[in-house]
XYZ file of C-alpha atoms in Angstrom:
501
model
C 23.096 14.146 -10.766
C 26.293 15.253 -8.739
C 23.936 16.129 -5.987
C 21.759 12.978 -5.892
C 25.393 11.265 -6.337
C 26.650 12.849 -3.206
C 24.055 11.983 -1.477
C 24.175 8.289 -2.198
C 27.998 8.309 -1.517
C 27.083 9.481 1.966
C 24.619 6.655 2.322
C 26.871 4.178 1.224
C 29.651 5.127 3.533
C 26.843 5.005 6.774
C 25.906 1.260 5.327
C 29.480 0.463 4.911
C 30.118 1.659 9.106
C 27.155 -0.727 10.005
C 28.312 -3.346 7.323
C 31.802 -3.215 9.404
C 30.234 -4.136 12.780
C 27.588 -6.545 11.486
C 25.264 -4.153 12.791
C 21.665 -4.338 12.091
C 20.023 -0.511 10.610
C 16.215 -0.088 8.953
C 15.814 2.168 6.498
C 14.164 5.531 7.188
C 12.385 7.451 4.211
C 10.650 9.944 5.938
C 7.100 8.369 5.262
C 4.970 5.222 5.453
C 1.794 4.142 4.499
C 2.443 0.803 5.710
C -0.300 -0.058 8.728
C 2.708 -1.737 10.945
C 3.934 0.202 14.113
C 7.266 1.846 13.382
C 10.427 0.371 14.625
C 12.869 3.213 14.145
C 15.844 3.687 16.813
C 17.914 6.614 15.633
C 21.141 5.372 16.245
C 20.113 2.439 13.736
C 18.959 3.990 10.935
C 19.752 5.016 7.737
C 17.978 8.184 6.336
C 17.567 8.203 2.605
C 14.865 11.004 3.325
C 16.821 13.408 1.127
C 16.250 11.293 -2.145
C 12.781 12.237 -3.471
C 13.312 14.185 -6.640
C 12.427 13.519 -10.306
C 15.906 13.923 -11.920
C 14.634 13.695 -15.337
C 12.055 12.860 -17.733
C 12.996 11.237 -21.234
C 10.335 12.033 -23.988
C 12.021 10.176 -26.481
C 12.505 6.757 -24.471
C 9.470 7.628 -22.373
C 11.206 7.126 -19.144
C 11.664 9.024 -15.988
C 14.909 8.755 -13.610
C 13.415 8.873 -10.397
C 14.783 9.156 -6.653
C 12.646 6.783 -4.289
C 11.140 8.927 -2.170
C 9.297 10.871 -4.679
C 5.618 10.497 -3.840
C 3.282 9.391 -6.437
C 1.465 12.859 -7.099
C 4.925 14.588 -7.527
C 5.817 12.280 -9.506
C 2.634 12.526 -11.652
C 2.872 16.381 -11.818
C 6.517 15.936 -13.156
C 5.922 13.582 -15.867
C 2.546 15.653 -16.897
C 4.313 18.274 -17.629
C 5.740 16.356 -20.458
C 2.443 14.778 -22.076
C 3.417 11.668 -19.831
C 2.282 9.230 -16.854
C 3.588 5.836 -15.142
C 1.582 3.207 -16.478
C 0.983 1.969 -12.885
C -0.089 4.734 -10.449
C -1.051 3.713 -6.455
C -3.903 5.428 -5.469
C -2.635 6.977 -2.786
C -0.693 10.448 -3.232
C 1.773 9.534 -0.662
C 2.731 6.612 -1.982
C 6.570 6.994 -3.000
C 8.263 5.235 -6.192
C 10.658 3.327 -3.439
C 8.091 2.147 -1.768
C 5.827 1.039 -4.364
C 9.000 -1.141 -5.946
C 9.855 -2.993 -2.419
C 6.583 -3.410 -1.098
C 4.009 -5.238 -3.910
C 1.813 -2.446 -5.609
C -0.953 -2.590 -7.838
C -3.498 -0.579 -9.085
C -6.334 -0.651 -11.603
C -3.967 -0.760 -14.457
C -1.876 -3.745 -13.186
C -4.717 -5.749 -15.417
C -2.469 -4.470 -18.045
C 1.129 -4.294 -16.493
C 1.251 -6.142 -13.918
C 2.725 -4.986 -10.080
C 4.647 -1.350 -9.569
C 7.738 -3.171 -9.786
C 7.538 -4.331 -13.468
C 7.195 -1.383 -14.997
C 10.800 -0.729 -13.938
C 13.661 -0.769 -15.935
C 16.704 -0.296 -13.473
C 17.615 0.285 -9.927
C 20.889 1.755 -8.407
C 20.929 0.379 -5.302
C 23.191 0.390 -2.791
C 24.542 -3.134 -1.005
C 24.528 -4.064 2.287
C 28.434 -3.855 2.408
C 28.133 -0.324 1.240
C 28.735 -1.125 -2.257
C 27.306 1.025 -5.072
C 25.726 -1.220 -7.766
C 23.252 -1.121 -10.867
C 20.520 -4.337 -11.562
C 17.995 -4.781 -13.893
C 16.653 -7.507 -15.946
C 20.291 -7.968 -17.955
C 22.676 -6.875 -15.242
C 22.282 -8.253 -11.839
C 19.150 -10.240 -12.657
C 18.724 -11.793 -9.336
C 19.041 -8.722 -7.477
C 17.050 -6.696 -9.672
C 14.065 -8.774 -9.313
C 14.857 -9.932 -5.928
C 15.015 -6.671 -4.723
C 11.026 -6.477 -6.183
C 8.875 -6.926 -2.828
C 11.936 -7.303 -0.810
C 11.172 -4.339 1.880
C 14.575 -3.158 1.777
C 15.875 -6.650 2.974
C 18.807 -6.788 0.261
C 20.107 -3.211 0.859
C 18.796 0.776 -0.287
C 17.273 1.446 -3.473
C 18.534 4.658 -4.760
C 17.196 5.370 -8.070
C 15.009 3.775 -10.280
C 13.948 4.296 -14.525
C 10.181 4.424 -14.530
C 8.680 3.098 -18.040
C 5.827 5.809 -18.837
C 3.051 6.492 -21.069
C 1.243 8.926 -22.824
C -0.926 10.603 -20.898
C -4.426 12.029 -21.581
C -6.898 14.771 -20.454
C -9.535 12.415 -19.003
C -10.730 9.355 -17.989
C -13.463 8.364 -19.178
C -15.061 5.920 -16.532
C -17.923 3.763 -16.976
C -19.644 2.240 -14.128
C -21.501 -1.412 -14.609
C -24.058 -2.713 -12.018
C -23.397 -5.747 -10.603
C -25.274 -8.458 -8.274
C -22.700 -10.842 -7.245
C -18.774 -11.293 -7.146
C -19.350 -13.806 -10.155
C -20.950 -11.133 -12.475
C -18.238 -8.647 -11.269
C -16.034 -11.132 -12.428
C -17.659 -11.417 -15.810
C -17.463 -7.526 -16.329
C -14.359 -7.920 -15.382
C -12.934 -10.791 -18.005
C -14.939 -8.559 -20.526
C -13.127 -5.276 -19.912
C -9.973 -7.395 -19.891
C -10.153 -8.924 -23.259
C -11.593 -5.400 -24.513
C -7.798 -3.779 -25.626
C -9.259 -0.192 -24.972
C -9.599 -0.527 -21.501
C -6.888 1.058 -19.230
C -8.624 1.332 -15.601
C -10.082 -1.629 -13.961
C -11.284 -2.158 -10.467
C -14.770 -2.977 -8.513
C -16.251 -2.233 -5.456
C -18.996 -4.841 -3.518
C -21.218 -2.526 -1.188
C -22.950 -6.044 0.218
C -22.945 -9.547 -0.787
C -25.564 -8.746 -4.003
C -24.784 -5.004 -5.215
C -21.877 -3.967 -6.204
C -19.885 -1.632 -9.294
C -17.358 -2.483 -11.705
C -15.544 0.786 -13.400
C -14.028 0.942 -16.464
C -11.457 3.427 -17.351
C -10.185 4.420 -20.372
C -8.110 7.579 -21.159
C -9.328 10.349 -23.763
C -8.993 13.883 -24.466
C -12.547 14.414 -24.921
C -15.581 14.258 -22.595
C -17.620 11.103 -24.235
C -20.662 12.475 -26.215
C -23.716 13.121 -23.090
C -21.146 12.347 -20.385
C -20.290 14.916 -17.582
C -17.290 16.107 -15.852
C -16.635 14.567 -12.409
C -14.021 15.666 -10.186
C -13.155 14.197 -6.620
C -10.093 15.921 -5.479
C -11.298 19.165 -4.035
C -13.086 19.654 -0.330
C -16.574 19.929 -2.351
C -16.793 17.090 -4.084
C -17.855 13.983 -3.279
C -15.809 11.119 -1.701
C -15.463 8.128 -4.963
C -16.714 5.186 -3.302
C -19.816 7.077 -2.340
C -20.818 8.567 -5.575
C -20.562 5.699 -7.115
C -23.104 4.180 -4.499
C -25.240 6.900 -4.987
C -24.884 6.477 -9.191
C -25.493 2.833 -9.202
C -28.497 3.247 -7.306
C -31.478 0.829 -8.452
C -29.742 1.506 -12.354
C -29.576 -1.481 -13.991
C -27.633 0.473 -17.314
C -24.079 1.225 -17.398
C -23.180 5.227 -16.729
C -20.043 7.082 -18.073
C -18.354 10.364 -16.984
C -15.156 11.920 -17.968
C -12.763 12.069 -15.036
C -9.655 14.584 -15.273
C -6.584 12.211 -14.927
C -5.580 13.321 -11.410
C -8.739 12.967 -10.050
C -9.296 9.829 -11.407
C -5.527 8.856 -9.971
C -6.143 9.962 -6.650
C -10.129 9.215 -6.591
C -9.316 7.237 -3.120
C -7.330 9.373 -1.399
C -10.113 11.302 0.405
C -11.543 9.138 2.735
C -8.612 6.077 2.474
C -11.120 4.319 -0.090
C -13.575 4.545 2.707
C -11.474 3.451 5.934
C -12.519 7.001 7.020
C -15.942 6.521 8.121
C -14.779 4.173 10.633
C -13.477 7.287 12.394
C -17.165 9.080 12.542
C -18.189 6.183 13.869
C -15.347 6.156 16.802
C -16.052 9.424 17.765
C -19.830 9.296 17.159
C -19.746 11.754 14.404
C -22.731 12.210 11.870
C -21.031 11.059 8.541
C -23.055 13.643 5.907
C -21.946 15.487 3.298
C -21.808 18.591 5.736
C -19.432 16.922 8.264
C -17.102 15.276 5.402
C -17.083 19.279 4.213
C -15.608 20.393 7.759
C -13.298 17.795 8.271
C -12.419 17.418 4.880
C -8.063 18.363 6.120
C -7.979 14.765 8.484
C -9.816 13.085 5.211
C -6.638 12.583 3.038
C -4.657 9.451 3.497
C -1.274 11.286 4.156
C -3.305 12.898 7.448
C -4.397 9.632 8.161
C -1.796 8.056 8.401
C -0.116 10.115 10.456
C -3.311 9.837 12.951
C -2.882 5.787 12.741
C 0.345 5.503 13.589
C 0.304 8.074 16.525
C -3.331 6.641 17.777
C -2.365 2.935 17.978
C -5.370 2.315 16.704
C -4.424 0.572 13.624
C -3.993 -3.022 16.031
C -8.010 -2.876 16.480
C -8.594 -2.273 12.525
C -8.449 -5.089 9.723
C -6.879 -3.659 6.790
C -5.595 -6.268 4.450
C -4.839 -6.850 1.083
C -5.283 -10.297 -0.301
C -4.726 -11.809 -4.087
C -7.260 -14.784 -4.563
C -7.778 -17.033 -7.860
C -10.438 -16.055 -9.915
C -11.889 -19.529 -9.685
C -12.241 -19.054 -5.726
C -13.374 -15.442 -5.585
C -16.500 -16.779 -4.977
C -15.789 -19.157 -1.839
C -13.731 -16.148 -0.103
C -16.612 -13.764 -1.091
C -19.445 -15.892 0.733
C -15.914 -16.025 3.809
C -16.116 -12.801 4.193
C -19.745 -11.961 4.177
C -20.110 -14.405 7.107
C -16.635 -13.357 9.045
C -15.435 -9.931 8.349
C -19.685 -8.740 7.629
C -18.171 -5.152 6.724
C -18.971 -3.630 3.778
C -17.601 -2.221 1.113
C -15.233 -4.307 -0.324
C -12.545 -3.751 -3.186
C -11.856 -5.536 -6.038
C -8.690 -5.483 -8.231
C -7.967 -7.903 -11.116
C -4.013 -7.975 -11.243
C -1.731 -9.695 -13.398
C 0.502 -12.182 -11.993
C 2.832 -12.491 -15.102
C 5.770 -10.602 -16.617
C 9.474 -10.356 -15.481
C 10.182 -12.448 -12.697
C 12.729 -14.482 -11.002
C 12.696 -17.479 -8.794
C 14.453 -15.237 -6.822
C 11.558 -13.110 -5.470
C 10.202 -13.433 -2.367
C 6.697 -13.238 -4.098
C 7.655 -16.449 -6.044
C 5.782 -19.028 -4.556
C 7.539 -22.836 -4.656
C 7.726 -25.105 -6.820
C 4.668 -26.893 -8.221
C 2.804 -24.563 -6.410
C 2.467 -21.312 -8.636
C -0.475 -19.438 -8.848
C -2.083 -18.684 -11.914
C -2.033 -15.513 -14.172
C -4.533 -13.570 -12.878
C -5.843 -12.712 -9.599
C -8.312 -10.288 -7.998
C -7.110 -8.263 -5.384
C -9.800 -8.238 -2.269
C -9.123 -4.896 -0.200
C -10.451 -6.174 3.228
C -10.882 -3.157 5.446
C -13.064 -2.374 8.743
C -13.162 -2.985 12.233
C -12.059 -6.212 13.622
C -13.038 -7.921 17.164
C -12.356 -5.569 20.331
C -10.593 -7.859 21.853
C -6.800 -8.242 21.405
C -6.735 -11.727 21.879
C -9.913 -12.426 19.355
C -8.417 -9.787 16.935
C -5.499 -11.451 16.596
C -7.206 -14.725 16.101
C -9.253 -13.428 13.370
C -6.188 -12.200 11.808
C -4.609 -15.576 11.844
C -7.696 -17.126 10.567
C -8.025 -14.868 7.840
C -4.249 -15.500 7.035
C -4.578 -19.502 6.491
C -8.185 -19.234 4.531
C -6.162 -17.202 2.205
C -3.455 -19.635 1.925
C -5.508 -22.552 1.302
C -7.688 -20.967 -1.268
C -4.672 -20.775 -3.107
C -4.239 -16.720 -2.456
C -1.827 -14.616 -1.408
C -1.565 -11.508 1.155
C 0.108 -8.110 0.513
C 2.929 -7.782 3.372
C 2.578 -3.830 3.889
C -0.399 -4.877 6.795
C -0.225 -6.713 9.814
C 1.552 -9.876 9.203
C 0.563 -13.163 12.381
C 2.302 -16.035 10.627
C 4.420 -18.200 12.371
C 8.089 -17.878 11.104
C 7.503 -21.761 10.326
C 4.206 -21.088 8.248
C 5.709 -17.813 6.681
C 8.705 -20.086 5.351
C 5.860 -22.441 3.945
C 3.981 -19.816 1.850
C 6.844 -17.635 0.498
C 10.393 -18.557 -1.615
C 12.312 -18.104 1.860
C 15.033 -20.571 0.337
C 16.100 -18.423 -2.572
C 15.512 -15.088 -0.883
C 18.224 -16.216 1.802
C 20.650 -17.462 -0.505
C 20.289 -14.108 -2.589
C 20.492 -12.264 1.140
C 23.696 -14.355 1.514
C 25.311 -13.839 -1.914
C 24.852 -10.009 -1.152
C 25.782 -9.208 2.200
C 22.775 -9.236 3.738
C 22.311 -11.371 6.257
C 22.895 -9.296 9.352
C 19.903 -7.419 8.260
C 16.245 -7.953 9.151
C 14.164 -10.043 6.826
C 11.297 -9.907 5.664
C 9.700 -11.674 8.260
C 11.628 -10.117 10.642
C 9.701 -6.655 9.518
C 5.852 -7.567 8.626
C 5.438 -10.004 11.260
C 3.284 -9.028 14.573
C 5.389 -9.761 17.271
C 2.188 -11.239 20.074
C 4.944 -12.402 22.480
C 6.301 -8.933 22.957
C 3.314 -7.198 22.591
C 1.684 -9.418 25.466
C 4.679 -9.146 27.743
C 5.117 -5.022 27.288
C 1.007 -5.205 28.120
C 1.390 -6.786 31.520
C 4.629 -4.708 32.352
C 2.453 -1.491 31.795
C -1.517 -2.477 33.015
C -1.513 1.046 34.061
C -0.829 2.844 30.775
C -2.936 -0.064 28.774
C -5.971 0.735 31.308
C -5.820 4.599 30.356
C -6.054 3.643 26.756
C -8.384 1.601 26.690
C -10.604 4.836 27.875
C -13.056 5.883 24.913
C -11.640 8.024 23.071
C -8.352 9.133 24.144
C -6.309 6.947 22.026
C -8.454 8.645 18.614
C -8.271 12.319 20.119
C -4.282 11.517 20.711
C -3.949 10.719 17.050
C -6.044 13.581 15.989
C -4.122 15.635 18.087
C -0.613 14.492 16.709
C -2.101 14.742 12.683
C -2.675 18.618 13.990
C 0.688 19.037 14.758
C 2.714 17.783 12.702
C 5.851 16.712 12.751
C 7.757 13.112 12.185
C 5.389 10.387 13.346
C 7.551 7.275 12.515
C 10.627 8.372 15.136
C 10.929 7.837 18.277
C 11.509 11.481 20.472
C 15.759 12.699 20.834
C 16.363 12.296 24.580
C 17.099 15.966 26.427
C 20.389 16.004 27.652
C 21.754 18.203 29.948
C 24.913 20.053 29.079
C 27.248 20.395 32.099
C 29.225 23.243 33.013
C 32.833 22.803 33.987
């Protein structure tokens, strides 16, 4: 602890300098797998990089004090060791325990616990004056779950307690058929009242076919079941096996899944945003070819190549929460809109510890009900900017008036006006103002696309937007950058000469 301590000392006394001069800073963790364009400037950052350790795991109160920039397989591999896992794990390895917290996550077991976020029991975190303090659901309530899906808006999230569980060999997964978005919702009420399920989540390859996979942890492969494995460069990508599985079956199929491969069973292939890039660079997409370029296939890769491409302001890749009662309304929306296919499907729990003073919180007499299902929308979107972004905005206000709600880690188009509509905007500034936040960037002030700018820095550079607009030098830059390396999310230190006297 002295170490982690010093650490957050020295990040205190850099907010406290920036707290002095009312000077705006963002938060830099090293990592992102958020799909906006970085805004880091240096000079105007603070870099909490250095915090991504496990510090301990509790058997006895089945907790783990954990540093926010521990990614989500660390922190798995940690808490293994101990007979134990996080009752909510994000699918993606990358994925730290900071980021999950601030930025809305759920998984297929937030049927059972709800969002990331509530299956914390404490935060250090330090203030926007520089001030060191502790919240949780008895001591700084409105901090504690303001801070929840607050994108580092009300200051820096040091450590956080992580509830866990115990943890098993397998998974034992059964995939159900389905035909429609309303029979995927029936398998998926059924699994939800059945008190031995502990994985939930669907996928809807068209409009009429589609699999809903039940997970539920053992330590013993179920009696004629095999072992299937998706981690490793030889095995098969999820979302495709499970294609291949359901194929003209009209029974349920189980296999035991070891518990990291059913954790990670995305991560290869970014669910299955992947194949969009064999179709960019006119790639045959086979099991040969997946084989080969099996390195760029994992999401951490990936995102790297996204961010350095630019290529993620020509993709749709949103998250969206809609009632279960108008699943099948945005269901039959996107089948004649977004026409890509495959779809995913989350059931998520709305309910648990709360506060009005979450961002997430929508107003009064307008609260949505306990529980959702999660719609991963993902796929190309129109190829021109102008249409994209219409689309996007489109999308935005069907989800809003079906009574939904969108994840903010994605491209964000509302208005500031309509933004202030949809989310608790009163009670998240007053919180901002009753901790010292207010000369930071909200949380519009971070999701939201800004079209003005992005227009105006297009016209000032016609030249530069003209070269990549070329097929396919923007995708072979990205490519290029995921090869080397390096930090994608800052900006390049200026050379400076040194002068001799």
């Amino acid at each position: 602890m002295d170490n982690h301590d010093r650490a957050v000392a020295h990040i205190a006394t850099a907010i406290g300098k920036f707290h002095a001069r009312q000077e705006a800073f963002r938060i830099y963790h090293g990592s992102t797998n958020s799909t906006r364009q970085s805004q880091y400037q240096r000079d105007r950052m603070v870099d909490t990089s250095g915090l991504n350790h496990v510090l301990k795991v509790d058997t006895k109160s089945m907790t783990a004090l954990v540093e926010p920039n521990v990614p989500m397989d660390s922190l798995v591999e940690a808490t293994l060791q101990h007979g134990l896992l996080p009752p909510v794990v994000m699918e993606f390895p990358g994925i730290t325990v900071g980021g999950g917290f601030a930025g809305t996550a759920g998984e297929s077991s937030s049927f059972r616990y709800g969002f990331f976020d509530r299956t914390i029991n404490w935060i250090e975190i330090v203030l926007a004056n520089g001030k060191i303090v502790r919240a949780s659901g008895t001591e700084n309530s409105d901090l504690f779950y303001g801070a929840a899906s607050s994108f580092g808006t009300l200051g820096v999230t040091t450590l956080l307690e992580v509830q866990l569980i115990e943890a098993k060999t397998y998974v034992a997964l059964t995939y159900h058929p389905v035909s429609s978005v309303s029979e995927a919702q029936e398998e998926i009420e059924k699994a939800t009242k059945d008190t031995s399920s502990d994985y939930l989540d669907g996928i809807m390859y068209s409009k009429d076919k589609g699999v809903i996979c039940v997970g539920r942890l053992t330590n013993d492969v179920p009696t004629g079941s095999k072992v299937q494995r998706f981690t490793r460069s030889t095995d098969p990508w999820f979302y495709i096996h499970a294609q291949r599985l359901m194929k003209n079956r009209i029974d349920a199929v189980t296999e035991a899944v070891p518990i990291v491969d059913y954790l990670f069973r995305y991560d290869r292939g970014g669910f299955w945003v992947a194949k969009y890039a064999y179709t960019y660079f006119i790639t045959p997409f086979n099991r040969i070819t997946r084989f080969l370029l099996d390195y760029f296939m994992h999401t951490r890769v990936m995102y790297h190549a996204l961010h350095q491409s630019g290529l993620s302001s020509f993709y749709t890749i949103q998250d969206v929460a809609i009632p279960y009662k108008e699943a099948g309304t945005f269901m039959t929306y996107l089948d004649e809109n977004f026409k890509n296919y495959p779809i995913w499907l989350c059931p998520l729990k709305q309910s648990g510890n709360a506060s009005t003073h979450s961002l997430q919180v929508l107003k009064t007499n307008n609260q949505r009900p306990e529980m959702m299902l999660n719609f991963g929308v993902w796929g190309p979107g129109p190829q021109k900017r102008e249409d994209f972004i219409q689309w996007n905005r489109a999308f935005e206000k069907k989800v809003d008036a079906l009574g939904g709600q969108k994840w903010l880690y994605a491209h964000t188009y509302y208005t500031e006006e309509e933004f202030d509509e949809i989310y608790n905007r009163e009670q998240y500034d007053a919180l901002r103002e009753k901790y010292h936040a207010t000369y930071l960037p909200s949380v519009y002030d971070k999701v939201k696309v800004d079209v003005e700018k992005e227009t105006r820095a297009r016209e000032e550079s016609r030249l530069a937007t003209l070269f990549w607009s070329i097929w396919p030098l923007m995708g072979l830059y990205g490519v290029y950058k995921a090869m080397m390396g390096g930090d994608y999310l800052l900006p390049k230190t200026e050379k400076k000469l040194s002068k001799v006297s």
